[in-house]
Coordinates of C-alpha atoms and ligand atoms in Angstrom, one line a residue:
X1 CA 9.2 -46.8 10.7
X2 CA 11.1 -47.7 7.5
X3 CA 13.5 -45.0 6.4
X4 CA 13.7 -44.5 2.7
X5 CA 17.1 -43.6 1.2
X6 CA 17.2 -40.2 -0.5
X7 CA 18.9 -39.6 -3.9
X8 CA 22.6 -38.7 -4.0
X9 CA 21.4 -35.2 -5.1
X10 CA 19.5 -34.7 -1.9
X11 CA 22.4 -36.1 0.2
X12 CA 24.7 -33.6 -1.4
X13 CA 22.6 -30.6 -0.3
X14 CA 24.4 -28.4 2.2
X15 CA 23.1 -28.0 5.7
X16 CA 20.7 -25.1 6.0
X17 CA 23.0 -23.2 8.4
X18 CA 20.4 -20.6 9.2
X19 CA 17.6 -23.1 9.8
X20 CA 19.8 -24.6 12.5
X21 CA 20.4 -21.2 14.0
X22 CA 16.7 -20.3 14.1
X23 CA 16.1 -23.6 16.0
X24 CA 18.6 -22.3 18.6
X25 CA 16.9 -19.0 18.8
X26 CA 13.5 -20.7 19.2
X27 CA 14.8 -22.8 22.0
X28 CA 15.9 -19.7 23.9
X29 CA 12.5 -18.1 23.2
X30 CA 10.7 -21.2 24.5
X31 CA 12.7 -20.8 27.7
X32 CA 11.0 -17.4 28.1
X33 CA 14.1 -15.4 27.2
X34 CA 13.7 -11.8 25.9
X35 CA 15.4 -12.2 22.6
X36 CA 15.8 -9.7 19.7
X37 CA 16.2 -11.3 16.2
X38 CA 18.7 -9.3 14.2
X39 CA 19.8 -12.4 12.3
X40 CA 17.3 -12.9 9.6
X41 CA 16.6 -11.1 6.3
X42 CA 12.8 -10.9 6.4
X43 CA 11.4 -7.5 5.6
X44 CA 9.5 -6.4 8.7
X45 CA 6.9 -4.0 7.2
X46 CA 3.7 -4.9 5.4
X47 CA 3.2 -4.8 1.7
X48 CA 1.8 -1.4 0.6
X49 CA -2.0 -1.2 0.5
X50 CA -2.4 -0.6 -3.2
X51 CA -0.6 -3.8 -4.0
X52 CA -2.7 -5.8 -1.5
X53 CA -5.9 -4.2 -2.9
X54 CA -4.8 -5.2 -6.4
X55 CA -4.5 -8.8 -5.3
X56 CA -7.9 -8.7 -3.6
X57 CA -9.5 -7.5 -6.8
X58 CA -7.6 -10.0 -8.9
X59 CA -8.8 -12.8 -6.6
X60 CA -12.3 -12.2 -7.9
X61 CA -11.3 -12.5 -11.5
X62 CA -12.3 -16.0 -12.7
X63 CA -9.7 -15.9 -15.5
X64 CA -7.1 -16.2 -12.7
X65 CA -8.8 -19.2 -11.3
X66 CA -7.7 -21.2 -14.3
X67 CA -4.2 -22.4 -15.1
X68 CA -2.1 -19.4 -16.0
X69 CA -0.1 -19.4 -19.3
X70 CA 3.0 -21.6 -18.7
X71 CA 5.4 -18.7 -19.0
X72 CA 3.2 -16.2 -17.2
X73 CA 0.9 -13.4 -18.4
X74 CA 2.1 -11.0 -21.1
X75 CA 0.8 -8.1 -19.0
X76 CA 3.2 -8.9 -16.2
X77 CA 6.2 -9.4 -18.6
X78 CA 5.4 -6.1 -20.2
X79 CA 5.2 -4.4 -16.8
X80 CA 8.6 -5.8 -16.0
X81 CA 10.0 -4.4 -19.3
X82 CA 8.4 -1.0 -18.5
X83 CA 9.8 -1.0 -15.0
X84 CA 13.4 -1.6 -16.3
X85 CA 13.0 1.1 -18.9
X86 CA 11.7 3.6 -16.4
X87 CA 14.1 2.8 -13.6
X88 CA 17.2 1.9 -15.5
X89 CA 16.7 3.0 -19.1
X90 CA 17.2 -0.6 -20.2
X91 CA 15.3 -2.0 -23.2
X92 CA 13.9 -5.5 -22.8
X93 CA 11.8 -7.7 -25.1
X94 CA 9.1 -9.0 -22.8
X95 CA 8.7 -12.1 -25.0
X96 CA 12.3 -13.3 -25.0
X97 CA 14.2 -11.4 -22.4
X98 CA 12.0 -11.8 -19.3
X99 CA 11.2 -14.9 -17.2
X100 CA 8.9 -15.1 -14.2
X101 CA 10.0 -17.1 -11.2
X102 CA 8.3 -18.3 -8.0
X103 CA 10.7 -16.3 -5.8
X104 CA 14.4 -15.8 -6.6
X105 CA 15.5 -18.5 -4.1
X106 CA 13.9 -21.1 -6.4
X107 CA 15.1 -19.3 -9.6
X108 CA 18.7 -19.3 -8.4
X109 CA 18.6 -23.0 -7.8
X110 CA 17.0 -23.6 -11.2
X111 CA 19.8 -21.6 -12.9
X112 CA 22.4 -24.1 -11.7
X113 CA 20.2 -26.9 -12.8
X114 CA 20.0 -25.3 -16.2
X115 CA 23.7 -24.7 -16.8
X116 CA 25.9 -26.9 -14.7
X117 CA 27.0 -30.5 -15.1
X118 CA 29.1 -32.6 -12.8
X119 CA 32.6 -31.3 -12.9
X120 CA 31.7 -27.8 -14.0
X121 CA 32.6 -24.9 -11.8
X122 CA 30.4 -22.1 -10.5
X123 CA 32.1 -19.0 -9.1
X124 CA 30.3 -17.8 -6.0
X125 CA 30.8 -14.8 -3.8
X126 CA 32.3 -15.6 -0.4
X127 CA 30.7 -14.5 1.9
X128 CA 27.5 -14.9 0.0
X129 CA 23.8 -15.8 0.0
X130 CA 23.9 -19.6 0.9
X131 CA 21.2 -20.6 -1.6
X132 CA 23.6 -20.3 -4.5
X133 CA 25.3 -23.4 -3.1
X134 CA 22.1 -25.5 -3.1
X135 CA 21.6 -25.7 -6.8
X136 CA 25.3 -26.2 -7.5
X137 CA 25.6 -29.1 -5.0
X138 CA 22.3 -30.6 -6.3
X139 CA 23.8 -31.0 -9.8
X140 CA 27.2 -32.2 -8.5
X141 CA 29.1 -29.2 -9.8
X142 CA 32.0 -27.6 -7.9
X143 CA 32.0 -24.2 -6.2
X144 CA 34.9 -21.8 -6.4
X145 CA 34.5 -19.2 -3.8
X146 CA 35.5 -15.6 -4.7
X147 CA 36.6 -13.9 -1.5
X148 CA 35.0 -10.5 -0.9
X149 CA 37.5 -8.6 1.3
X150 CA 37.2 -5.3 3.0
X151 CA 40.4 -4.1 1.3
X152 CA 38.8 -4.7 -2.1
X153 CA 35.5 -3.0 -1.1
X154 CA 33.9 -6.5 -0.9
X155 CA 34.3 -7.0 -4.7
X156 CA 35.9 -10.2 -6.1
X157 CA 39.5 -10.0 -7.4
X158 CA 39.3 -11.8 -10.7
X159 CA 43.1 -11.9 -11.0
X160 CA 43.1 -14.2 -8.0
X161 CA 41.1 -16.9 -9.7
X162 CA 43.3 -19.7 -11.0
X163 CA 43.4 -20.6 -14.7
X164 CA 41.9 -24.1 -14.1
X165 CA 38.8 -22.6 -12.3
X166 CA 38.3 -20.1 -15.1
X167 CA 38.6 -23.0 -17.6
X168 CA 35.9 -25.0 -15.9
X169 CA 33.7 -22.2 -14.8
X170 CA 30.3 -21.9 -16.5
X171 CA 28.4 -19.7 -14.1
X172 CA 29.3 -16.8 -11.9
X173 CA 27.0 -15.5 -9.2
X174 CA 27.2 -11.9 -8.1
X175 CA 25.0 -9.9 -5.8
X176 CA 25.1 -6.1 -5.4
X177 CA 23.9 -4.4 -3.2
X178 CA 25.5 -7.3 -1.3
X179 CA 24.1 -9.6 1.3
X180 CA 25.8 -9.8 3.8
X181 CA 28.4 -7.1 3.5
X182 CA 26.2 -4.2 2.4
X183 CA 28.7 -3.3 -0.4
X184 CA 27.6 -1.9 -3.8
X185 CA 29.1 -2.3 -7.3
X186 CA 30.2 0.5 -9.6
X187 CA 30.2 0.6 -13.4
X188 CA 33.9 -0.1 -13.6
X189 CA 33.5 -3.4 -11.7
X190 CA 30.6 -4.5 -13.9
X191 CA 32.6 -3.6 -17.0
X192 CA 35.5 -5.7 -15.8
X193 CA 33.1 -8.5 -15.0
X194 CA 31.7 -8.5 -18.5
X195 CA 35.2 -8.5 -20.0
X196 CA 36.3 -11.5 -17.9
X197 CA 33.0 -13.3 -18.5
X198 CA 33.3 -12.9 -22.3
X199 CA 37.0 -14.0 -22.2
X200 CA 36.2 -17.2 -20.3
X201 CA 32.8 -17.9 -21.7
X202 CA 31.1 -17.7 -18.3
X203 CA 27.4 -16.8 -17.8
X204 CA 26.9 -14.1 -15.1
X205 CA 23.9 -14.3 -12.8
X206 CA 23.6 -10.9 -11.1
X207 CA 21.3 -11.2 -8.1
X208 CA 19.7 -7.8 -7.7
X209 CA 17.6 -8.6 -4.6
X210 CA 18.4 -5.4 -2.9
X211 CA 18.4 -3.2 -6.1
X212 CA 15.9 -0.7 -4.6
X213 CA 17.8 -0.3 -1.3
X214 CA 20.7 2.2 -1.9
X215 CA 21.9 4.8 0.6
X216 CA 23.4 8.3 0.7
X217 CA 21.6 9.3 -2.5
X218 CA 23.1 6.6 -4.6
X219 CA 20.8 4.4 -6.7
X220 CA 22.2 0.9 -7.1
X221 CA 23.4 0.2 -10.6
X222 CA 21.6 -2.6 -12.5
X223 CA 24.0 -5.0 -14.2
X224 CA 21.8 -4.6 -17.3
X225 CA 22.7 -0.9 -17.5
X226 CA 26.3 -1.8 -18.5
X227 CA 27.1 -2.3 -22.1
X228 CA 27.5 -6.0 -23.0
X229 CA 25.6 -7.3 -19.9
X230 CA 22.8 -8.8 -21.9
X231 CA 25.2 -10.8 -23.9
X232 CA 26.9 -12.0 -20.8
X233 CA 24.1 -13.1 -18.5
X234 CA 20.9 -12.2 -16.6
X235 CA 19.8 -10.2 -13.6
X236 CA 17.5 -11.7 -11.1
X237 CA 15.1 -9.3 -9.4
X238 CA 12.7 -10.2 -6.5
X239 CA 9.5 -8.4 -5.4
X240 CA 10.4 -9.5 -1.8
X241 CA 12.5 -6.7 -0.6
X242 CA 11.5 -3.7 -2.9
X243 CA 7.8 -4.0 -2.0
X244 CA 7.9 -6.0 1.3
X245 CA 6.4 -9.0 -0.6
X246 CA 8.6 -11.8 0.8
X247 CA 5.7 -14.1 1.5
X248 CA 4.2 -13.7 -2.0
X249 CA 7.0 -15.5 -3.7
X250 CA 7.4 -13.5 -6.9
X251 CA 10.6 -12.7 -8.8
X252 CA 11.8 -12.5 -12.4
X253 CA 15.0 -12.8 -14.5
X254 CA 15.9 -10.4 -17.3
X255 CA 18.6 -10.4 -19.9
X256 CA 20.2 -13.0 -22.2
X257 CA 17.5 -14.8 -24.3
X258 CA 19.1 -18.2 -24.2
X259 CA 19.2 -18.1 -20.3
X260 CA 15.6 -16.9 -20.2
X261 CA 14.6 -19.7 -22.5
X262 CA 16.4 -22.3 -20.3
X263 CA 14.6 -21.0 -17.2
X264 CA 11.3 -21.2 -18.9
X265 CA 12.1 -24.7 -20.2
X266 CA 12.9 -26.1 -16.7
X267 CA 9.9 -24.4 -15.3
X268 CA 7.6 -26.0 -17.9
X269 CA 8.5 -29.2 -15.9
X270 CA 8.2 -27.8 -12.4
X271 CA 5.4 -25.2 -12.5
X272 CA 2.6 -23.8 -14.4
X273 CA 3.8 -20.2 -13.7
X274 CA 2.4 -18.5 -10.6
X275 CA -1.2 -17.5 -9.6
X276 CA -2.5 -14.8 -12.0
X277 CA -3.6 -12.6 -9.1
X278 CA 0.0 -12.5 -7.9
X279 CA 1.1 -11.5 -11.4
X280 CA -1.6 -8.8 -11.5
X281 CA -0.6 -7.3 -8.1
X282 CA 3.1 -7.5 -8.9
X283 CA 2.4 -5.6 -12.2
X284 CA 0.5 -3.0 -10.1
X285 CA 3.5 -2.7 -7.8
X286 CA 5.9 -2.1 -10.7
X287 CA 3.7 0.4 -12.6
X288 CA 2.4 2.5 -9.7
X289 CA 4.0 5.4 -7.9
X290 CA 7.3 4.3 -6.3
X291 CA 6.9 6.6 -3.3
X292 CA 6.6 3.5 -1.1
X293 CA 10.0 2.3 -2.3
X294 CA 11.7 5.6 -1.7
X295 CA 10.2 5.7 1.8
X296 CA 11.4 2.1 2.4
X297 CA 15.0 2.9 1.4
X298 CA 15.0 6.0 3.6
X299 CA 13.6 4.1 6.6
X300 CA 16.4 1.5 6.3
X301 CA 19.0 4.4 5.9
X302 CA 17.6 6.0 9.0
X303 CA 17.8 2.7 10.9
X304 CA 21.4 2.2 9.6
X305 CA 22.5 5.6 11.0
X306 CA 20.8 5.0 14.3
X307 CA 22.3 1.5 14.7
X308 CA 25.8 2.5 13.6
X309 CA 26.1 5.6 15.7
X310 CA 24.9 3.6 18.7
X311 CA 27.4 0.9 18.0
X312 CA 30.2 3.4 17.6
X313 CA 29.3 4.8 21.1
X314 CA 29.5 1.3 22.4
X315 CA 33.0 0.9 21.0
X316 CA 32.2 -1.1 17.8
X317 CA 33.1 0.5 14.5
X318 CA 31.1 -0.6 11.5
X319 CA 31.7 0.8 8.0
X320 CA 28.4 2.2 6.8
X321 CA 26.7 -0.2 4.4
X322 CA 25.9 1.5 1.0
X323 CA 22.9 -0.7 0.2
X324 CA 20.9 -3.8 1.3
X325 CA 19.5 -3.9 4.8
X326 CA 22.5 -5.4 6.6
X327 CA 25.4 -4.1 8.7
X328 CA 28.5 -6.2 8.6
X329 CA 30.2 -6.0 12.0
X330 CA 33.8 -7.1 12.6
X331 CA 33.8 -9.2 15.8
X332 CA 36.0 -8.0 18.7
X333 CA 39.4 -9.6 19.1
X334 CA 39.4 -13.0 20.7
X335 CA 36.1 -14.1 19.2
X336 CA 35.2 -16.1 16.2
X337 CA 32.0 -15.2 14.4
X338 CA 30.2 -18.1 16.0
X339 CA 31.5 -17.6 19.5
X340 CA 30.7 -13.9 19.4
X341 CA 27.1 -14.7 18.2
X342 CA 26.7 -17.4 20.9
X343 CA 28.0 -15.1 23.6
X344 CA 25.8 -12.2 22.5
X345 CA 22.7 -14.5 22.5
X346 CA 23.5 -16.0 25.9
X347 CA 24.4 -12.8 27.7
X348 CA 22.0 -10.3 26.0
X349 CA 19.4 -12.2 24.1
X350 CA 20.6 -10.5 20.8
X351 CA 20.5 -12.9 17.9
X352 CA 22.9 -12.0 15.0
X353 CA 24.0 -14.1 12.0
X354 CA 27.6 -15.4 12.3
X355 CA 29.6 -14.6 9.2
X356 CA 30.9 -18.1 8.8
X357 CA 27.4 -19.2 7.7
X358 CA 28.0 -17.2 4.5
X359 CA 31.3 -18.8 3.7
X360 CA 34.9 -19.0 4.9
X361 CA 35.6 -15.3 4.2
X362 CA 32.7 -14.4 6.4
X363 CA 34.7 -15.5 9.4
X364 CA 35.5 -12.6 11.8
X365 CA 32.1 -10.8 11.1
X366 CA 28.5 -11.0 12.1
X367 CA 25.6 -9.7 10.1
X368 CA 23.0 -7.4 11.7
X369 CA 19.7 -6.9 10.0
X370 CA 18.1 -3.4 9.8
X371 CA 14.7 -5.1 9.4
X372 CA 13.6 -4.1 12.9
X373 CA 11.9 -1.0 14.2
X374 CA 13.8 1.9 15.6
X375 CA 12.7 1.1 19.1
X376 CA 14.0 -2.5 18.8
X377 CA 17.3 -1.2 17.3
X378 CA 17.7 1.3 20.2
X379 CA 17.2 -1.6 22.7
X380 CA 19.7 -3.7 20.7
X381 CA 22.3 -0.9 21.0
X382 CA 21.7 -0.8 24.8
X383 CA 22.4 -4.5 25.0
X384 CA 25.5 -4.2 22.7
X385 CA 26.8 -1.6 25.1
X386 CA 26.2 -3.8 28.1
X387 CA 28.0 -6.6 26.4
X388 CA 31.0 -4.4 25.6
X389 CA 31.2 -3.1 29.2
X390 CA 31.1 -6.5 30.9
Ligands
PLP401 C1 20.9 -12.0 -1.9 C2 19.5 -12.6 -1.9 N1 19.1 -13.2 -3.0 C3 17.9 -13.8 -3.1 C4 17.1 -13.9 -2.0 C5 15.8 -14.6 -2.1 O1 14.7 -13.8 -2.2 P1 13.3 -14.4 -2.6 O2 13.4 -15.9 -2.7 O3 12.4 -13.9 -1.6 O4 13.0 -13.8 -4.0 C6 17.5 -13.3 -0.8 C7 16.6 -13.4 0.4 O5 17.0 -13.1 1.5 C8 18.7 -12.6 -0.7 O6 19.2 -12.1 0.4

């Protein structure tokens, strides 16, 4: 069959490292191996009933069978503003400071398309969520990795960024609570970020995907809570993790009006917002009791404690993650992140994500997801022990 040539933009797209890994896992499963998938970031629990019920009811509403307003329903934008006021005491104008997105994966790619030209630089966390790279590569811009090192509490060191990169930088991606390291940001770090961003005229995109998942009694800080943040960029929030709604594809961005306007402009060409029923159920999620969210965070915390104490007994020390649902394990001496992940899979059926897939500074680590039941995590610990004893 004739093979059509793709555009240069498509050719520039980075390999989907994790799609390749999943193929590997699937191949083992087809062979009948008893595998445990600790490598993915998919919430394992169902969406709370009251949110599903709200969607069911909304599905019967003929208004939602029509095209939704291009920029989404006002009731959803108002619910987002109310959520930010209640949770973070942040004031948002629903008209100009909120944009609805079909999942944050898409939104993060759009943001690069909105603000980067060839030759521009985007500062990205390393290790970091690989989908930041996709939009940057698509538009032909350059990436400048900001290493997140254990000795800096997995926060970037702005002084280490060279003058030329600052000069060319137009966007900076940040993500706390952090995937994959589990680190959180404090107010002082966000204040420093705002200072640097203002100085170098860089727009900050704070990815708050794990905003609801903080441990040890500490609620993760929203970037928007820090003075000057709205002038400096936006925060991207997804329904996927907070409400176990990953399959629903609903997210939003809040903050700087010019960034919000750019998102809505690009979306005028890509989408006609998202199904009204999804917006209705998402508004229900944001405005109802948040007991399900508290329960979710404490479930992940419990799993973290169980996994880490088991790993400690098996001889692996992991610093307790402070948020997100990932443990970031330093691989034993003699292994690379990939060779450790391969050996674990081959010898025990445990599938973990090699740190190198998140960037060069992820080398030496693997990411273990807490998105598995206690029973599964206990079994995983047994297998880690076996592996350590061999
Ligand atoms: C850091 C981070 N950002 C964004 C996303 C994308 O979330 P979604 O596209 O479901 O909104 C994920 C998903 O794993 C993530 O880990």
